[in-house]
Short mmCIF file of C-alpha atoms and ligand atoms in Angstrom, two decimals:
data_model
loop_
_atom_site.label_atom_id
_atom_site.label_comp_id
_atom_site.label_asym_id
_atom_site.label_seq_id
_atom_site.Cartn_x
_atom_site.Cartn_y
_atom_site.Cartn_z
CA UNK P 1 82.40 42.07 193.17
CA UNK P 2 79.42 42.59 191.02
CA UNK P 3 76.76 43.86 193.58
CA UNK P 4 74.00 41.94 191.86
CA UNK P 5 75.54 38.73 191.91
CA UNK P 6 74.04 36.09 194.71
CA UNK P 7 76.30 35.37 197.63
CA UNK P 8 76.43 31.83 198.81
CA UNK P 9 76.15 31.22 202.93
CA UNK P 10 76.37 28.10 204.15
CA UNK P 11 75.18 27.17 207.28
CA UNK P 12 72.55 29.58 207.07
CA UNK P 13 70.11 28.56 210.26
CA UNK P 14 73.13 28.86 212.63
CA UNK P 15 73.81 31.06 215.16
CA UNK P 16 76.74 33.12 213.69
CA UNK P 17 74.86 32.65 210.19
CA UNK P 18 71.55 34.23 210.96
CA UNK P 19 73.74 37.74 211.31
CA UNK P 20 75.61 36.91 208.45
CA UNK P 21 72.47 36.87 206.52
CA UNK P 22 70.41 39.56 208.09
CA UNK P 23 73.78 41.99 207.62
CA UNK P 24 73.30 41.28 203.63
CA UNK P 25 69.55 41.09 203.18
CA UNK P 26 69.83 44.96 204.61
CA UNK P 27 72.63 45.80 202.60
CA UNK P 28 70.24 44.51 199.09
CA UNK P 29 72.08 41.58 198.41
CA UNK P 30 70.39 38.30 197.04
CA UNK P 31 71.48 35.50 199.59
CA UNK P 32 71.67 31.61 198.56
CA UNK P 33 71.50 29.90 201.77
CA UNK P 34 71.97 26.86 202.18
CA UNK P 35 70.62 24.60 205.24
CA UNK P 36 69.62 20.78 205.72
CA UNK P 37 66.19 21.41 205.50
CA UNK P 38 64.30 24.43 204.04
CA UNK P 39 61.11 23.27 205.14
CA UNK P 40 61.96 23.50 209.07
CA UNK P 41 60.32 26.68 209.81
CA UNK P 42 62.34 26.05 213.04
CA UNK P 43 65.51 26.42 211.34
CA UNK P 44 64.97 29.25 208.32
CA UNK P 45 61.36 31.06 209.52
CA UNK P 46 63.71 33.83 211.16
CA UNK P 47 65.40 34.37 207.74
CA UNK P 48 62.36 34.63 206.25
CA UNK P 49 61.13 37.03 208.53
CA UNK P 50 64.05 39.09 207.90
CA UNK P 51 63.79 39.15 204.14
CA UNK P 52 60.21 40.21 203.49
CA UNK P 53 61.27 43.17 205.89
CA UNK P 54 64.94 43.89 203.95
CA UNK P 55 65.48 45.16 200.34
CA UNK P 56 67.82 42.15 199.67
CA UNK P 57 66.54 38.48 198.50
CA UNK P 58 66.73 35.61 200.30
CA UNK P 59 66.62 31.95 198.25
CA UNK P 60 67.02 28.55 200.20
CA UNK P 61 68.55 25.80 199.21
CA UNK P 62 69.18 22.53 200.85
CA UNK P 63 72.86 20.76 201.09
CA UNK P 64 74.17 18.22 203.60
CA UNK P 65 78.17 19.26 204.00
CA UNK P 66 78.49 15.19 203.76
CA UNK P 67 77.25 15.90 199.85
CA UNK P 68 79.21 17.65 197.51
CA UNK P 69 76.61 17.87 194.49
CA UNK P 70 74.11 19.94 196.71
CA UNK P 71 76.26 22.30 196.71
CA UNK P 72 76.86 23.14 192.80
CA UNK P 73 73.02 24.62 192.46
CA UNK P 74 73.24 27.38 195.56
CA UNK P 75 76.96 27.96 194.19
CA UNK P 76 76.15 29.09 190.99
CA UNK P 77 76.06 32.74 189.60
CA UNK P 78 77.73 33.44 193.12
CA UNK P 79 81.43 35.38 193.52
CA UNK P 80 81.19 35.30 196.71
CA UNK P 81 80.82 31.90 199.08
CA UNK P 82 80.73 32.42 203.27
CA UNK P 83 81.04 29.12 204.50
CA UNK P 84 80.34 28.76 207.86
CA UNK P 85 78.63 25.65 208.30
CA UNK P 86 80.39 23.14 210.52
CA UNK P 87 79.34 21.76 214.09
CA UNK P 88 79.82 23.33 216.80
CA UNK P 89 79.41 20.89 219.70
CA UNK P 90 81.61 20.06 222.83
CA UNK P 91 79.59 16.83 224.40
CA UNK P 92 77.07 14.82 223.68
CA UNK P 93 78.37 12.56 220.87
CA UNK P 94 79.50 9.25 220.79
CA UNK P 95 81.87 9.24 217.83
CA UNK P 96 83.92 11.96 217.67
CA UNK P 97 85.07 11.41 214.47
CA UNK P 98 81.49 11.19 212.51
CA UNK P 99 80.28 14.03 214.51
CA UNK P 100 82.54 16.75 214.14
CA UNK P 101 85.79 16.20 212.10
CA UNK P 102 84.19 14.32 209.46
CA UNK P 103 81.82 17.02 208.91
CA UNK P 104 83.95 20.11 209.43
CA UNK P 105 86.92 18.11 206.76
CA UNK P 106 84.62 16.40 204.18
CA UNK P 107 82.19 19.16 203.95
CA UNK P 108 84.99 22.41 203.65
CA UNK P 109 86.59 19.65 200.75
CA UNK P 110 82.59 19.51 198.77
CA UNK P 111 82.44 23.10 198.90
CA UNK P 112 86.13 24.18 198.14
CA UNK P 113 85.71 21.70 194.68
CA UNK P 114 82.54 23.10 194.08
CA UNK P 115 83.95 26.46 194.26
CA UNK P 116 86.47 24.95 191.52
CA UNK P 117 83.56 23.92 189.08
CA UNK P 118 82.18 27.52 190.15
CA UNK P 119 83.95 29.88 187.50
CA UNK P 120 82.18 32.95 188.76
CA UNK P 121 83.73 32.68 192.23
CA UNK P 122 86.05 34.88 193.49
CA UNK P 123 86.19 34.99 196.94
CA UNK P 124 85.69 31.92 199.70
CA UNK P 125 84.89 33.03 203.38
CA UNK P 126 85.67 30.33 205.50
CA UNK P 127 84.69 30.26 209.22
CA UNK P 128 87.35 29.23 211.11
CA UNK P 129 87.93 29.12 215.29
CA UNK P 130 90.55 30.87 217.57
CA UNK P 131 90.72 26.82 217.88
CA UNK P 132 92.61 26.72 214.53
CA UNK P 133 95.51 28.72 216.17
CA UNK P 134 95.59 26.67 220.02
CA UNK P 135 94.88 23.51 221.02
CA UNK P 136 94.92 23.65 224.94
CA UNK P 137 95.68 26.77 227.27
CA UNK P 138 98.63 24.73 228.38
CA UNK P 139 99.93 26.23 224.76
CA UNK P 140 100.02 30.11 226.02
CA UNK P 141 103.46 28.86 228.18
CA UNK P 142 104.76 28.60 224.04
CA UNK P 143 103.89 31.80 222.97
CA UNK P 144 105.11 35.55 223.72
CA UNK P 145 102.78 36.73 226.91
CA UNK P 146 100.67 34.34 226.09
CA UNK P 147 98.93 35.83 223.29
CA UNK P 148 98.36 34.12 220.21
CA UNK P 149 98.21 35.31 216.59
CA UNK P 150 97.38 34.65 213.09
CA UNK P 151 100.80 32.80 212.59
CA UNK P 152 99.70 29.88 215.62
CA UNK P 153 98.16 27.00 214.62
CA UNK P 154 96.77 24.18 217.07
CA UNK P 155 99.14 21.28 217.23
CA UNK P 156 97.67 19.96 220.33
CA UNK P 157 94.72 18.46 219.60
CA UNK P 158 93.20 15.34 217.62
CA UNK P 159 90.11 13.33 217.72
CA UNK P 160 90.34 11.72 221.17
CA UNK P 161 91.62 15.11 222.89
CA UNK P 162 89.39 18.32 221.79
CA UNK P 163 87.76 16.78 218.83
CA UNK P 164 85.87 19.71 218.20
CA UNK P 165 89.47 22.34 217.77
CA UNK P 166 91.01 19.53 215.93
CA UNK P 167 87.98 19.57 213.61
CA UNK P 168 88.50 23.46 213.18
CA UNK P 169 92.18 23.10 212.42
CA UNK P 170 92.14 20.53 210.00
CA UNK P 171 89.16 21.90 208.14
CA UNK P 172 91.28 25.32 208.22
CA UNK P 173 94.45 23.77 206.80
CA UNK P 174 92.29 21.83 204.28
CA UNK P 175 91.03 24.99 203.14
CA UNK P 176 94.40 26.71 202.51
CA UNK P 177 95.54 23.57 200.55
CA UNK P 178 92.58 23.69 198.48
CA UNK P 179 92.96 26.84 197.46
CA UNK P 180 96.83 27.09 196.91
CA UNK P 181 96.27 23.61 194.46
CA UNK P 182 93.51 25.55 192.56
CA UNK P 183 93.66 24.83 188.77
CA UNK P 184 93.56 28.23 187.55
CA UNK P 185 96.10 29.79 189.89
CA UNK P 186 94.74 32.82 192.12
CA UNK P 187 91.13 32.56 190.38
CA UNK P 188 89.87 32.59 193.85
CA UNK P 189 90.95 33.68 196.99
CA UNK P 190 90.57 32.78 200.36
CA UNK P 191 89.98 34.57 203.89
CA UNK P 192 89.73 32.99 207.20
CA UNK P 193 88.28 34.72 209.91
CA UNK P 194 88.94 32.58 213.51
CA UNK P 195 86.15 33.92 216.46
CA UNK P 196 87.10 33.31 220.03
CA UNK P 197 83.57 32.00 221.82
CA UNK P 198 81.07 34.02 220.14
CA UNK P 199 78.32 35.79 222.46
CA UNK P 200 75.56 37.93 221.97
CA UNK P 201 71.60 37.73 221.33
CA UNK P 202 70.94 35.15 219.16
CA UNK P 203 68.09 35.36 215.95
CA UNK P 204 66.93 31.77 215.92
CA UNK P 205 66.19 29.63 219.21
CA UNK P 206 66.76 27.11 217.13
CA UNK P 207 70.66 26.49 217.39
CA UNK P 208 72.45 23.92 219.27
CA UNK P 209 75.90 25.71 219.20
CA UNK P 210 78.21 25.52 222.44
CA UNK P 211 77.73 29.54 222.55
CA UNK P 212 74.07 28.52 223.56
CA UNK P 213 74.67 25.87 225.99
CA UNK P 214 77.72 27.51 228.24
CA UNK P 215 75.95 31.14 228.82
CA UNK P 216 73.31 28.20 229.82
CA UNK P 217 75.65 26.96 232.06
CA UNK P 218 75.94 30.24 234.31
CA UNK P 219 72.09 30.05 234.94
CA UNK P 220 71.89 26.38 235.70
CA UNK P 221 73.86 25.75 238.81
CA UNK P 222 76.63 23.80 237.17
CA UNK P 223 79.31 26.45 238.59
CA UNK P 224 77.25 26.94 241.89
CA UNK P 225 80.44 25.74 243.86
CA UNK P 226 83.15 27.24 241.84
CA UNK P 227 84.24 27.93 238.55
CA UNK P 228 87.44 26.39 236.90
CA UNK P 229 90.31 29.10 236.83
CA UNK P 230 89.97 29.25 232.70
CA UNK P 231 89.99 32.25 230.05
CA UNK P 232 88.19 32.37 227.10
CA UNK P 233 88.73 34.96 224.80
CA UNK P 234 84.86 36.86 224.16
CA UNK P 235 83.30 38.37 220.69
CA UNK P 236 80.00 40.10 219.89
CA UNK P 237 78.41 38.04 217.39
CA UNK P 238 77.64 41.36 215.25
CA UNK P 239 80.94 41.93 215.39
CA UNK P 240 81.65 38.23 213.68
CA UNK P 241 78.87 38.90 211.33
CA UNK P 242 80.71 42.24 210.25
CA UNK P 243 83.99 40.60 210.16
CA UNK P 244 82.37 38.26 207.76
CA UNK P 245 81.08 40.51 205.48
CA UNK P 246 84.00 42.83 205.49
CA UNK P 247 86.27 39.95 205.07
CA UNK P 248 84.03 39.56 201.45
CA UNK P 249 84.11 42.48 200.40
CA UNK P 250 87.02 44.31 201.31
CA UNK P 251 90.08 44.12 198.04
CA UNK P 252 92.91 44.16 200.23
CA UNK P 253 91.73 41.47 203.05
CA UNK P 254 93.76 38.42 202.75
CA UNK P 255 94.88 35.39 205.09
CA UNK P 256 93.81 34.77 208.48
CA UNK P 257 91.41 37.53 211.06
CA UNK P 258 91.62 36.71 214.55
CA UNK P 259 88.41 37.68 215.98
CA UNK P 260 88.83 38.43 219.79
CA UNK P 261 87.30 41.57 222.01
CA UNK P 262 88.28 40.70 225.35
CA UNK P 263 89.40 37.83 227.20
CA UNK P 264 87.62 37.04 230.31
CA UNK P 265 87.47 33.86 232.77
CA UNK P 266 84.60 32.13 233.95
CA UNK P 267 84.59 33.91 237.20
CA UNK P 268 84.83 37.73 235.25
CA UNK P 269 82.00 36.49 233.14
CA UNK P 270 80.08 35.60 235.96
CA UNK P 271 80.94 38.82 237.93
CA UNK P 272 79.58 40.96 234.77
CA UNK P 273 76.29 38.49 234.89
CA UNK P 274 76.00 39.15 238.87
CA UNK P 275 76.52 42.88 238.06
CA UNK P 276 73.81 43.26 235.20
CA UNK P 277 71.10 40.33 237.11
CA UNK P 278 71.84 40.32 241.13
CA UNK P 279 71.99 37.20 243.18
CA UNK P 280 69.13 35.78 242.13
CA UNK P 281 71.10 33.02 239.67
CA UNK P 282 74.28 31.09 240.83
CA UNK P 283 76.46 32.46 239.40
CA UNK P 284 80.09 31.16 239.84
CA UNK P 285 81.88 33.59 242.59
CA UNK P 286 84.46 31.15 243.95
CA UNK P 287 87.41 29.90 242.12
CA UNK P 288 87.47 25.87 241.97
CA UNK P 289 90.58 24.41 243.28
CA UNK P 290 92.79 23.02 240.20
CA UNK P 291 93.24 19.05 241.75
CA UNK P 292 89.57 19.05 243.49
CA UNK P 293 88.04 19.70 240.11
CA UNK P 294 90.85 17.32 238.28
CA UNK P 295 88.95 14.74 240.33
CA UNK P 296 85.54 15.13 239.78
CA UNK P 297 86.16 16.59 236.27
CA UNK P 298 84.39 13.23 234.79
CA UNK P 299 80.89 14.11 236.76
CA UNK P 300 80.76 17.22 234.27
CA UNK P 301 82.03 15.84 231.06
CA UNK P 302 85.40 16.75 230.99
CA UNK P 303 88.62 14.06 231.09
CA UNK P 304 91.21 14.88 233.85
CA UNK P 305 93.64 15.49 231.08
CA UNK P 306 91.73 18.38 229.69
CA UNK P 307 91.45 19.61 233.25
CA UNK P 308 95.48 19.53 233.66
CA UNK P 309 96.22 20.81 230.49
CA UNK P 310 93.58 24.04 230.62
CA UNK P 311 92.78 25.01 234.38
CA UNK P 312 94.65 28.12 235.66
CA UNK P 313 96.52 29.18 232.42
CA UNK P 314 95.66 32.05 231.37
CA UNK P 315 95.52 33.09 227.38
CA UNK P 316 94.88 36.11 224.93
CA UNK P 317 94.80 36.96 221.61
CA UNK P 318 95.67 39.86 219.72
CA UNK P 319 93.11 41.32 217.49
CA UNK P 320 94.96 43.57 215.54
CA UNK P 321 95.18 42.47 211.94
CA UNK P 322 90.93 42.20 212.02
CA UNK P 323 91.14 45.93 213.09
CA UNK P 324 93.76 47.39 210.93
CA UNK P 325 92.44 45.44 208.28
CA UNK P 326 88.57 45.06 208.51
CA UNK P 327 88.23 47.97 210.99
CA UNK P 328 86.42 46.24 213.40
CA UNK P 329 85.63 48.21 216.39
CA UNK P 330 84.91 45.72 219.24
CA UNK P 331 81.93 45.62 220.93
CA UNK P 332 82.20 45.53 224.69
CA UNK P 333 81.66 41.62 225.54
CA UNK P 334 80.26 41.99 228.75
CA UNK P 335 76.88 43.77 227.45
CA UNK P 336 77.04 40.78 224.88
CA UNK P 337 77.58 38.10 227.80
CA UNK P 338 74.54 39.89 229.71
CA UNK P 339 71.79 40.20 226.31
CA UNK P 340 72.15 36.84 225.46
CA UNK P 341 71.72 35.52 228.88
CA UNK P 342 68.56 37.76 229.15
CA UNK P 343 67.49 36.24 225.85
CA UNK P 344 67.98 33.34 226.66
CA UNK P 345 66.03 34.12 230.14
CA UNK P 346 63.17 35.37 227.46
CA UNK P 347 63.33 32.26 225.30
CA UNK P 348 62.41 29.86 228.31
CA UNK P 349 66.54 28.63 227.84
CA UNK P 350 67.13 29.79 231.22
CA UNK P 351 64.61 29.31 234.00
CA UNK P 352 63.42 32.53 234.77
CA UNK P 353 63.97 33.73 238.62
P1 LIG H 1 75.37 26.56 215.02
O1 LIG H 1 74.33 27.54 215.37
O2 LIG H 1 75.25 25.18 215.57
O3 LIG H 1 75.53 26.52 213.45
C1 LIG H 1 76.16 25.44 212.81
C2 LIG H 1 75.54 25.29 211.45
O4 LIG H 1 76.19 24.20 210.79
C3 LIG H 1 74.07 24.98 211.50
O5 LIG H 1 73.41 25.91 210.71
C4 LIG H 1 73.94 23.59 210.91
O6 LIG H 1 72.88 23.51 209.99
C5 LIG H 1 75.21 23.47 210.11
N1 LIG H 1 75.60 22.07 209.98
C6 LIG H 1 76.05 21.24 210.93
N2 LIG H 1 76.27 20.02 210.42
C7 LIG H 1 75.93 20.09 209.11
C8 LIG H 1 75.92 19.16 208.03
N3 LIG H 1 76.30 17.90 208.17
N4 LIG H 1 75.49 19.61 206.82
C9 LIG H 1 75.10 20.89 206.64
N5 LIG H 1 75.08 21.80 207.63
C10 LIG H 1 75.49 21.40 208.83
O7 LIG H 1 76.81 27.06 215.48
P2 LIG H 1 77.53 28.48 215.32
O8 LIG H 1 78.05 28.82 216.67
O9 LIG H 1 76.69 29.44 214.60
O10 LIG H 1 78.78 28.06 214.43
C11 LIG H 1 78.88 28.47 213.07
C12 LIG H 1 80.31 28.39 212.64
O11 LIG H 1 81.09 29.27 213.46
C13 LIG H 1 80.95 27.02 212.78
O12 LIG H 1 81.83 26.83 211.70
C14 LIG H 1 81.74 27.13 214.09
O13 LIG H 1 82.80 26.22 214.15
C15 LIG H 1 82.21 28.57 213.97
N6 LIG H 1 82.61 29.19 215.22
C16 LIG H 1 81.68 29.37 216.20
C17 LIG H 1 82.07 29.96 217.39
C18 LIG H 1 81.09 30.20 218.51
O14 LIG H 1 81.53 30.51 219.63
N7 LIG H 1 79.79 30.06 218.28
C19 LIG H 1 83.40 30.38 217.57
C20 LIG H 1 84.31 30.19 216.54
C21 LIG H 1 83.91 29.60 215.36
P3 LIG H 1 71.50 22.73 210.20
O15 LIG H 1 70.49 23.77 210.54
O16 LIG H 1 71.24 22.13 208.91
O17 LIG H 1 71.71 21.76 211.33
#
């Protein structure tokens, strides 16, 4: 990789993003980002901020995933693209389908061919999910001790049952077709790094991710009475955003990274928060029976079937390729759980006690 050359990150207001691009601006790197609206001080001041103070260069760009041509301008020059943008939402949508798998499949397809018109690009990024290799915790019973690996993929899902891991996996597979088809054989390579739920202190207030809204969820009452017995496996976002760039820039790095530090359930997650902050939120202590929460799982957004198919089975994931490979020491997860719930305390997210 020619250190000079611009590196292209999509995506670049987002949560996971904003470290992606503060990690290069320090290293001296010129950074194309690209976001739906460079004007929205909202969504890019942050960046901003963190250029003028970094020896790197920052240049904005704007591209809509939903249009390929915006994409050829930020693209070129670049060897290396990070493409991370995708949306990362769980409720609040109508149509699944236009909201998240069109998106995550149409826009990974206008970057991929632009990366084919690209001839200086060598390497492609891609921002996968943990949800690209299960679909429901149901799957663990399928897989040694319940641990999955880079060789899983999610088979469980589609648009009417986890819309958003079906978007993942799709967009994931897309990806690897793309760039086995390639015209010139092996002009450009791809790596796939797949975070678990990524936690940590965020850079912009801005984002709308699901990260955001469930560390939200252990400061608003919604587990006051009990938390679901469910697992999700934990990663420091600095830790993603170091996976990232390691992923770009390291010869030998190739195929899929599993990004996991710990696995915790709701109720450990709460324990750590109760730990770090006392009483003084309600935070979930008491487990939620399976079949009284299968009943009212409607009243919180969830269908009954994602209830039966994810309550009280418990998963993991082995991280061991992303540190043989990208020797990623793991942050601990429970200082990440506790900063960004004390951010978000500090950004008037949660309601201060
Ligand atoms: P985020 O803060 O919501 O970032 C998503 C980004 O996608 C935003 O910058 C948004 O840009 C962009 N985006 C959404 N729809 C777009 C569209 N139609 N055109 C162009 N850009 C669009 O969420 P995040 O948590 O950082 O997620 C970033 C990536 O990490 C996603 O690919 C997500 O699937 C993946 N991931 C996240 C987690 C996690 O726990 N957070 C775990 C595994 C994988 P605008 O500013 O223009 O809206």
């Amino acid at each position: 990789m020619d250190p000079k050359a611009p590196i292209l990150v999509t995506g670049a207001s987002g949560y996971v993003a904003g470290w992606i691009v503060k990690g290069l601006l320090e290293a001296g790197y010129t950074v194309h980002a690209t976001v739906r609206d460079p004007n929205k001080v909202s969504s890019v001041g942050h960046l901003q901020k963190i250029a003028a103070n970094s020896p790197g260069t920052l240049k904005l760009f704007k591209a809509d995933l939903l249009n390929q041509c915006e994409f050829v301008d930020p693209m070129a020059g670049c060897e290396l693209v990070i493409h991370t943008a995708s949306p990362f939402i769980i409720t609040g949508f109508v149509d699944a389908y236009e909201a998240l798998v069109r998106p995550a499949l149409e826009g990974t397809r206008n970057v991929l061919r632009t990366v084919e018109y690209t001839p200086s690009v060598k390497r492609v990024v891609l921002t996968s999910s943990v949800a690209a290799t299960y679909g429901d915790a149901q799957d663990a019973l399928n897989v040694p001790n319940g641990i999955f690996n880079e060789s899983h993929w999610n088979t469980t899902s589609s648009v009417d049952h986890q819309p958003y891991l079906y978007s993942k996996t799709i967009a994931e597979r897309e990806a690897w077709r793309l760039q086995a088809e390639q015209s010139e054989p092996n002009r450009w390579d791809l790596v796939c790094v797949n975070p678990a739920l990524v936690v940590g202190p965020a850079l912009t207030t801005n984002s709308i991710s699901t990260s955001i809204s469930t560390l939200q969820q252990f400061g608003d009452g919604t587990m006051r009475l009990g938390a679901p017995k469910m697992w999700n496996g934990l990663v420091d976002v600095r830790d993603v955003a170091d996976a990232h760039i390691r992923a770009g820039f390291t010869p030998e790095a190739n195929g899929r990274y599993i990004l996991c530090g710990e696995t915790l359930s709701l109720l450990q997650m709460g324990a750590a928060l109760r730990k770090q902050f006392g009483s003084k939120y309600p935070f979930p202590s008491l487990p939620a029976p399976k079949l009284g929460f299968w009943a009212i799982a409607p009243l919180y957004g969830f269908t009954r079937d994602f209830v039966a198919r994810n309550m009280n089975y418990k998963i993991g994931f082995d991280n061991s390729r992303s540190r043989r490979d990208l020797h990623i020491e793991y942050r601990d997860v429970r200082t990440a759980v506790c900063e960004h719930f004390q951010q978000l305390i500090d950004d008037g997210l949660v309601k201060k006690r």
